[in-house]
CSV table of N, CA and C and ligand atoms in Angstrom, one decimal:
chain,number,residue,atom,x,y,z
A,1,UNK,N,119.4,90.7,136.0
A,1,UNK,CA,120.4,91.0,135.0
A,1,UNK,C,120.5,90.0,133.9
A,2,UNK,N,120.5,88.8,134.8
A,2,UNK,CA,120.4,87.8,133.4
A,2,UNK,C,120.0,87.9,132.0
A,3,UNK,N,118.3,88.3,132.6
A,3,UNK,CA,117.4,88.5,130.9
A,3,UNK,C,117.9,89.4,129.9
A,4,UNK,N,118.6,90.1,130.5
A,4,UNK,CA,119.3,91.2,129.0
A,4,UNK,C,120.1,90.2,128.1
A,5,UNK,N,120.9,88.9,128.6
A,5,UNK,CA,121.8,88.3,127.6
A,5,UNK,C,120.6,88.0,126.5
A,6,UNK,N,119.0,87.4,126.8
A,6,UNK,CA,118.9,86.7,126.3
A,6,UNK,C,118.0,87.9,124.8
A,7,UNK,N,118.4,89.1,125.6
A,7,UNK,CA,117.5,90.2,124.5
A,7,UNK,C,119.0,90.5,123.5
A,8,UNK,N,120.5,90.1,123.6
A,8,UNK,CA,121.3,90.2,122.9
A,8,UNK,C,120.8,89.8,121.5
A,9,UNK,N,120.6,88.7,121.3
A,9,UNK,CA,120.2,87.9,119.9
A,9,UNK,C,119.4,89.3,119.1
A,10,UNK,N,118.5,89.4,119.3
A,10,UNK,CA,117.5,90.7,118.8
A,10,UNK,C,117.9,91.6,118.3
A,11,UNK,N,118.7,92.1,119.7
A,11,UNK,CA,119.5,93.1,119.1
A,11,UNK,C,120.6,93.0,117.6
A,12,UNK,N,120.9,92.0,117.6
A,12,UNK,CA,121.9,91.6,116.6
A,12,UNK,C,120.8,91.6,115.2
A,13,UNK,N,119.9,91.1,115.5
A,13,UNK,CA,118.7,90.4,114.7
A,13,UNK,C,118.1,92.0,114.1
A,14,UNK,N,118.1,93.0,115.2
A,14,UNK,CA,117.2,94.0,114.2
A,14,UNK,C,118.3,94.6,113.2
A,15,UNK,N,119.3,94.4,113.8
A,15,UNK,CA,120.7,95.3,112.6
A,15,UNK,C,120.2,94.9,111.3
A,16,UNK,N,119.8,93.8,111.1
A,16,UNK,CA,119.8,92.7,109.4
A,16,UNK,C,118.7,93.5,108.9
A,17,UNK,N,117.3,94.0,109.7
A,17,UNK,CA,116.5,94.6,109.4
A,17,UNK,C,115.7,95.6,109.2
A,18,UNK,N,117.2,96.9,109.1
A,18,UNK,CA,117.4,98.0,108.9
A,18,UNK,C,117.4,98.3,107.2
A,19,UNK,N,116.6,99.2,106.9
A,19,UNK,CA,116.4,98.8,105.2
A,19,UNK,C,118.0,99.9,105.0
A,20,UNK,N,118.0,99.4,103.5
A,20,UNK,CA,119.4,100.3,102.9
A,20,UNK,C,118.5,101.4,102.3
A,21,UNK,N,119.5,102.2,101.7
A,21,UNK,CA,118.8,103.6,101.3
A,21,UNK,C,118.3,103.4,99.9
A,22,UNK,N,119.1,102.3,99.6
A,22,UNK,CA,118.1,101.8,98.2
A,22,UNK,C,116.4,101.3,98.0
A,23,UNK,N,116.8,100.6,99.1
A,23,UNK,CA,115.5,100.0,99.1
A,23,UNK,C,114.5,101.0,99.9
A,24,UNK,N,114.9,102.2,100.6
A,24,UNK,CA,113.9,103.2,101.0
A,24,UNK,C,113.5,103.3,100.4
A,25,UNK,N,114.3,104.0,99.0
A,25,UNK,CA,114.4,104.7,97.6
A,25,UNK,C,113.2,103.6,97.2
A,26,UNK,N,113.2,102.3,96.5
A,26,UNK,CA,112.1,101.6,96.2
A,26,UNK,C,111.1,101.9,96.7
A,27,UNK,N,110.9,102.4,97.7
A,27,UNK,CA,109.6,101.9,99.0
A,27,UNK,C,109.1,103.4,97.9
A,28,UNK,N,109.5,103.9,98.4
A,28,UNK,CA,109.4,106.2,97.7
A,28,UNK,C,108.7,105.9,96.5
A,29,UNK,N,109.7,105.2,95.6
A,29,UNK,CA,109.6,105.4,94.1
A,29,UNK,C,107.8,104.7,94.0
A,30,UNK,N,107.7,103.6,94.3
A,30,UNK,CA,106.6,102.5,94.2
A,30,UNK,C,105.2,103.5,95.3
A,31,UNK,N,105.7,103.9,96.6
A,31,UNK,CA,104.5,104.3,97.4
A,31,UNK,C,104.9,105.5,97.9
A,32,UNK,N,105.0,106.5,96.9
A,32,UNK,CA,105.2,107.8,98.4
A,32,UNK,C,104.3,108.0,98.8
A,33,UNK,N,104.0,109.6,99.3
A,33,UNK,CA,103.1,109.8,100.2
A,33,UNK,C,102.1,110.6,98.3
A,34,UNK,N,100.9,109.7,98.4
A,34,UNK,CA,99.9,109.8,97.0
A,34,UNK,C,100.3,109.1,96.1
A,35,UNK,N,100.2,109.4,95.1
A,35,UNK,CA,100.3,108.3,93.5
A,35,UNK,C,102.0,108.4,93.6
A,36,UNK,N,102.3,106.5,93.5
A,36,UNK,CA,103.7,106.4,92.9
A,36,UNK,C,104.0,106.8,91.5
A,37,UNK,N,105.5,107.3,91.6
A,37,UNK,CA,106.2,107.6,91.1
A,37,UNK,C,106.0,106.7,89.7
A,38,UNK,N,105.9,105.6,90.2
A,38,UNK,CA,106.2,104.5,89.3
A,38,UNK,C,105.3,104.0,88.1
A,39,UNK,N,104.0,104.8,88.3
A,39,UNK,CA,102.6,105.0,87.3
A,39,UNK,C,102.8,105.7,86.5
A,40,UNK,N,103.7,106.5,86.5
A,40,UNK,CA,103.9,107.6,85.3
A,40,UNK,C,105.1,107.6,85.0
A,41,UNK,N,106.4,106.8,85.2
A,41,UNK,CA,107.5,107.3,84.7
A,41,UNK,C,107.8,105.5,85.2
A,42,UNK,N,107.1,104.5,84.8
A,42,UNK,CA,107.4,103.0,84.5
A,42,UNK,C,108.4,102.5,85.8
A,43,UNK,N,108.4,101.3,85.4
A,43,UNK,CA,108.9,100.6,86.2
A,43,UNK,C,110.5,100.9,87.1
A,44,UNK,N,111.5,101.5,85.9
A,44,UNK,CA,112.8,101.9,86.9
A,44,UNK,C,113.0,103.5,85.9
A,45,UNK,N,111.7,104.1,85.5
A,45,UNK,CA,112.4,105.6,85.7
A,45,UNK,C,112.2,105.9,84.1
A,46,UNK,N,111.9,104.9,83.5
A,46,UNK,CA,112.8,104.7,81.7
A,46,UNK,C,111.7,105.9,80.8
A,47,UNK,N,110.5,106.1,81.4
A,47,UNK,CA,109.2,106.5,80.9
A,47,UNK,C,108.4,106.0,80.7
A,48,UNK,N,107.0,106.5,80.6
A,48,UNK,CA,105.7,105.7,80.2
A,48,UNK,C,104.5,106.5,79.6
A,49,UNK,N,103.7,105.8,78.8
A,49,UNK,CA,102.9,106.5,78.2
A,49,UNK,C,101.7,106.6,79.3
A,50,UNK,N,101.1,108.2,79.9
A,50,UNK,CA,99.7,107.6,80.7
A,50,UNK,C,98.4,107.6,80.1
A,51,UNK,N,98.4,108.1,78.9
A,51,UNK,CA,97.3,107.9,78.8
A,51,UNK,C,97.1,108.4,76.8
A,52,UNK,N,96.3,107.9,76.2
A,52,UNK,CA,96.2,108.5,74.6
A,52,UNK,C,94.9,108.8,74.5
A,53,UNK,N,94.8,110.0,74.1
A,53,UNK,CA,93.3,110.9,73.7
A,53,UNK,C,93.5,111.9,72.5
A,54,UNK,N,92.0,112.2,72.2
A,54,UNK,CA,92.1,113.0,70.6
A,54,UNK,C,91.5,114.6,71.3
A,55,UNK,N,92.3,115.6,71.0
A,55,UNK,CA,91.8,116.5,71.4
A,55,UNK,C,91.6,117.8,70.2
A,56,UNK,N,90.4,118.1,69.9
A,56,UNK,CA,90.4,118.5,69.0
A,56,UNK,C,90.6,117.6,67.4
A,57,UNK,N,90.3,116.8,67.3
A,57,UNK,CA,90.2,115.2,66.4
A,57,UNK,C,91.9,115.7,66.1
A,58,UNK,N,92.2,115.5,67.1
A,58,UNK,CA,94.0,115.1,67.2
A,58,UNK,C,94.7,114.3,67.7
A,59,UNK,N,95.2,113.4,67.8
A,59,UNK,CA,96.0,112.4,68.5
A,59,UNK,C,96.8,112.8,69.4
A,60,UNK,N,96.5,112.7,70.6
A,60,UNK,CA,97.3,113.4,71.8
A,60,UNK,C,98.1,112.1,72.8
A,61,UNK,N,99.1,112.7,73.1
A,61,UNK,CA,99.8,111.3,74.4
A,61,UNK,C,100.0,112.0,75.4
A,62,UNK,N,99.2,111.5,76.8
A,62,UNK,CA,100.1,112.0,77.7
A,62,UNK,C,101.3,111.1,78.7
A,63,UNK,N,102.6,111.9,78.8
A,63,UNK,CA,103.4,110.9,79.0
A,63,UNK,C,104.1,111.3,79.9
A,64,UNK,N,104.6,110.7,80.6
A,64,UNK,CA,105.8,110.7,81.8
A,64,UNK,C,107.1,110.4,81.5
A,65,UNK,N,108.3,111.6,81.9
A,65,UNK,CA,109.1,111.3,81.2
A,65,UNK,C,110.1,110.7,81.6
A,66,UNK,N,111.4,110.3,80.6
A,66,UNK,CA,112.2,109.5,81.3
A,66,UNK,C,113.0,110.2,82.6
A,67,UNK,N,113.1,109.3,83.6
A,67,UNK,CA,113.8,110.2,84.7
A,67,UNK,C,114.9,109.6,85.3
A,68,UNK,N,115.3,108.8,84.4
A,68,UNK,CA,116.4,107.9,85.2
A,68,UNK,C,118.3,108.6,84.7
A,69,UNK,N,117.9,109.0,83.7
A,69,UNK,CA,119.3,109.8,83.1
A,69,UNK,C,119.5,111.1,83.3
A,70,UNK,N,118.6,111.5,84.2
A,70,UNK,CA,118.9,112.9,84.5
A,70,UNK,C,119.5,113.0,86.0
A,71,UNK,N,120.6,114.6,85.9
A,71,UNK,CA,121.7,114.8,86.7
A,71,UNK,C,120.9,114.9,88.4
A,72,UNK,N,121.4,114.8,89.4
A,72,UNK,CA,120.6,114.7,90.4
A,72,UNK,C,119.8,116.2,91.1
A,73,UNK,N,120.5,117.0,90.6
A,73,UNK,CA,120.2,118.5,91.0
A,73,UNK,C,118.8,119.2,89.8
A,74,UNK,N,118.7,118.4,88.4
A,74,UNK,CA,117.3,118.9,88.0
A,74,UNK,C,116.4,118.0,88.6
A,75,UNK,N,116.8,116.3,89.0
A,75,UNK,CA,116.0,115.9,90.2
A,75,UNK,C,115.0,116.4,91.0
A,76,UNK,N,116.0,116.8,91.2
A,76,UNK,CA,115.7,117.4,93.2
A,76,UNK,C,114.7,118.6,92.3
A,77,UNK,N,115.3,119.6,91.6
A,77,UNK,CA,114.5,120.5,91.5
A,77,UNK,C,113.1,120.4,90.8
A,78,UNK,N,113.0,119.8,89.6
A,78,UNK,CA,111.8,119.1,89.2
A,78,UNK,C,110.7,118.9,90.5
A,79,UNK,N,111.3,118.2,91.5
A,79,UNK,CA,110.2,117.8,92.4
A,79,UNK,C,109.8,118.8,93.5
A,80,UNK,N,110.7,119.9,93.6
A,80,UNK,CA,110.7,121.0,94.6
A,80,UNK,C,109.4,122.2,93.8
A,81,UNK,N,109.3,121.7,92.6
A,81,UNK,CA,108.4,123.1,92.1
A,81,UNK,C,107.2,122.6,91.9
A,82,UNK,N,106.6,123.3,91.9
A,82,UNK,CA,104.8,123.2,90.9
A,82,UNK,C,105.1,122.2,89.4
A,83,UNK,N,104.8,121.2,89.1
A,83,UNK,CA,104.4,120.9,87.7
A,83,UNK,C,103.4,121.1,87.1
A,84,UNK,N,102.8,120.7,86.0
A,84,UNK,CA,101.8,121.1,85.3
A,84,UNK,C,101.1,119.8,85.4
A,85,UNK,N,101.3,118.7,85.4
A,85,UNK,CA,100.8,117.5,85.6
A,85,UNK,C,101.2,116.9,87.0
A,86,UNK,N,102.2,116.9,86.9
A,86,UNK,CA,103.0,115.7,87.8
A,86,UNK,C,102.5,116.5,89.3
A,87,UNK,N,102.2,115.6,90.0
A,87,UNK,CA,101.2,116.1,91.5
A,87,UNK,C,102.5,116.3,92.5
A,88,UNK,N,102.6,117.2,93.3
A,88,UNK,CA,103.4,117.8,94.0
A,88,UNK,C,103.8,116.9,95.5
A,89,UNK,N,105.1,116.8,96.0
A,89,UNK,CA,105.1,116.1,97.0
A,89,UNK,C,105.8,116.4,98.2
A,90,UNK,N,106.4,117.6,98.4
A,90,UNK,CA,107.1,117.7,99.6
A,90,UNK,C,107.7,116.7,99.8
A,91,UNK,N,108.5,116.2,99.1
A,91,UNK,CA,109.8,115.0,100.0
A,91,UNK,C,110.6,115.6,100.5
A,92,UNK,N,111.2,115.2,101.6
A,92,UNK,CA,112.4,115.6,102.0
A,92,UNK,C,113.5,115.3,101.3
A,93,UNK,N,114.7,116.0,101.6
A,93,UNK,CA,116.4,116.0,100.4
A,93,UNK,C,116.5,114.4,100.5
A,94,UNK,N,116.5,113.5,101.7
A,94,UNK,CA,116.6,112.3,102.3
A,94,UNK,C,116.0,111.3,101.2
A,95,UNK,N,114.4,111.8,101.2
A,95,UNK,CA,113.7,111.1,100.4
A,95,UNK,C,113.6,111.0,98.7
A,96,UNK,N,114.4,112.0,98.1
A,96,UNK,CA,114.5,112.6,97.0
A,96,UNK,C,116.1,111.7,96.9
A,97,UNK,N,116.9,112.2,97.7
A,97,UNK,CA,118.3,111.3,97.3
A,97,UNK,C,117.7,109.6,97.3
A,98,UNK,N,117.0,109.2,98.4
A,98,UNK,CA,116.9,107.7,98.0
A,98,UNK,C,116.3,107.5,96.6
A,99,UNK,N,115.2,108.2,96.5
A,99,UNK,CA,114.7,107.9,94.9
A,99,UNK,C,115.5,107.9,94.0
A,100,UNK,N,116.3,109.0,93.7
A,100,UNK,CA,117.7,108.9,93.1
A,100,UNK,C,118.3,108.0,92.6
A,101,UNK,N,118.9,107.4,94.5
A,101,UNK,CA,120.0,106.6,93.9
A,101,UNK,C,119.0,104.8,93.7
A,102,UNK,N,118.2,104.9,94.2
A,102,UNK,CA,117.4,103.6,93.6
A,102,UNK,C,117.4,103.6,92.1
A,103,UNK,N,117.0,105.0,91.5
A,103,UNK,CA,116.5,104.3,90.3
A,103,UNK,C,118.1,104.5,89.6
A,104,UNK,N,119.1,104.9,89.7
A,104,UNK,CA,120.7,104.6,89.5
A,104,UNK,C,121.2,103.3,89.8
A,105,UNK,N,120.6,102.4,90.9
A,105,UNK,CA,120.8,101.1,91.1
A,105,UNK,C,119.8,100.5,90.0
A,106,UNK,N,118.8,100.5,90.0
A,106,UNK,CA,118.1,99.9,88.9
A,106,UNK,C,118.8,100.0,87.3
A,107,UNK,N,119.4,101.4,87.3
A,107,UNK,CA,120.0,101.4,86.2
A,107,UNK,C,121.2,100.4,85.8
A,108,UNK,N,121.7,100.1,87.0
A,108,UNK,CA,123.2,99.3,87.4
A,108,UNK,C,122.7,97.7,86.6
A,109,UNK,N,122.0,97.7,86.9
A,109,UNK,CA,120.8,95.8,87.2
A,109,UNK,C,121.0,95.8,85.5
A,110,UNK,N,120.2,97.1,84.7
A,110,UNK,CA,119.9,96.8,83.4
A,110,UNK,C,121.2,96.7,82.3
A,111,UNK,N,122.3,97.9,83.2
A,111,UNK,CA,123.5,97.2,82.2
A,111,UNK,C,124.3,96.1,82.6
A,112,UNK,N,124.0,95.5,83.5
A,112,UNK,CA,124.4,94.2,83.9
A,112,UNK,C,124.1,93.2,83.2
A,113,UNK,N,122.9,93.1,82.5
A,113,UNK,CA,122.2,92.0,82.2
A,113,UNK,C,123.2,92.2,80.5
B,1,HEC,C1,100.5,111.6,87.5
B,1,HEC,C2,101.8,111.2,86.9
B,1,HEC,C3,103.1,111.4,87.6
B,1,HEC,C4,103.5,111.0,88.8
B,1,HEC,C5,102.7,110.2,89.8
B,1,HEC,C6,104.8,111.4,89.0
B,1,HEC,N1,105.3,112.1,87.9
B,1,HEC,FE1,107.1,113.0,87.6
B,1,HEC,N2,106.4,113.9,85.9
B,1,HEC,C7,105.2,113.6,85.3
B,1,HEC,C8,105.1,114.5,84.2
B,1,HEC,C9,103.9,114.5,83.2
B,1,HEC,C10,106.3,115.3,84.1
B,1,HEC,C11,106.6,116.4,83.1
B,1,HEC,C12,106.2,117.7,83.8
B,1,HEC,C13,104.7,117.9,83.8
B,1,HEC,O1,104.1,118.1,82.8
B,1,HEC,O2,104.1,117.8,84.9
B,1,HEC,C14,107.1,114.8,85.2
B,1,HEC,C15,108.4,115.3,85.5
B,1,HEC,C16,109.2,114.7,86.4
B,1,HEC,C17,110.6,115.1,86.6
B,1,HEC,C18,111.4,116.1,85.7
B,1,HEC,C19,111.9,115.4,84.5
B,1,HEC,C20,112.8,116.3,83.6
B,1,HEC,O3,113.2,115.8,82.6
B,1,HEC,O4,113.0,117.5,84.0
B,1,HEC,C21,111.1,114.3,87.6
B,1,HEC,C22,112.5,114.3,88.1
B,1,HEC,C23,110.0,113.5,88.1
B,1,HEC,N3,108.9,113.8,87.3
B,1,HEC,C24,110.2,112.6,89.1
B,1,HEC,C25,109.1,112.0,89.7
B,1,HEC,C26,109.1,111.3,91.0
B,1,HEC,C27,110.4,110.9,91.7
B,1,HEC,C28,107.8,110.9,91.3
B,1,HEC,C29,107.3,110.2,92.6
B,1,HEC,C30,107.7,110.9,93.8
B,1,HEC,C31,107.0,111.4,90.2
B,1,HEC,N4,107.8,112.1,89.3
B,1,HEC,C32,105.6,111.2,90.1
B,1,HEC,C33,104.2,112.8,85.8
B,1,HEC,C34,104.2,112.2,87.0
């Protein structure tokens, strides 16, 4: 019976190293499952340019758009459908709310500063 006291510490010890749902949300945003989030729509959501080409001797951008100011329900649905570019991912509601509220915390950080 003894050895259980000494597995107490651990136990205490994995609580600290239980991620928050923000930083799930990071893990999501940076690595889902295929190309992050974070290659096409920058570092906390704000947009990015992916790529500039002439199509038809025309100056073309293809871009990712901003996603950090939008309400959480075109969120969620944006990622629920077919895009035309943007590659499709089956997240779960779970996985979709942490991305969410990560890039809402990120938002928090930038009017802080
Ligand atoms: C290959 C580049 C690319 C990747 C990777 C990508 N997106 Fe997108 N995303 C786009 C583009 C481009 C659009 C605009 C719709 C389209 O043309 O596909 C878009 C649209 C969206 C929209 C809708 C925006 C609006 O205003 O309606 C959301 C939300 C979104 N992306 C979130 C994400 C999240 C979250 C991830 C990661 C899980 C992700 N995207 C990964 C390129 C990308």
């Amino acid at each position: 019976m003894r050895f259980l006291f000494f597995l107490i510490p651990f136990f205490l010890c994995a609580e600290d190293s239980f991620i928050t749902q923000i930083e799930y949300g990071r893990m999501l945003y940076e690595n889902p499952r295929g190309i992050g989030c974070v290659e096409c729509h920058g570092e906390s959501g704000e947009g990015k340019i992916i790529a500039n080409y002439t199509h038809k001797k025309k100056q073309k951008q293809l871009y990712g758009p901003k996603i950090n100011d939008i309400e959480f329900d075109s969120f969620s649905k944006a990622l629920q459908k077919s895009q035309k570019i943007m590659p499709k991912y089956y997240l779960t509601k779970q996985e979709i709310e942490a991305i969410y509220k990560y890039l809402e915390s990120k938002k928090d950080i930038i009017k802080d500063k």
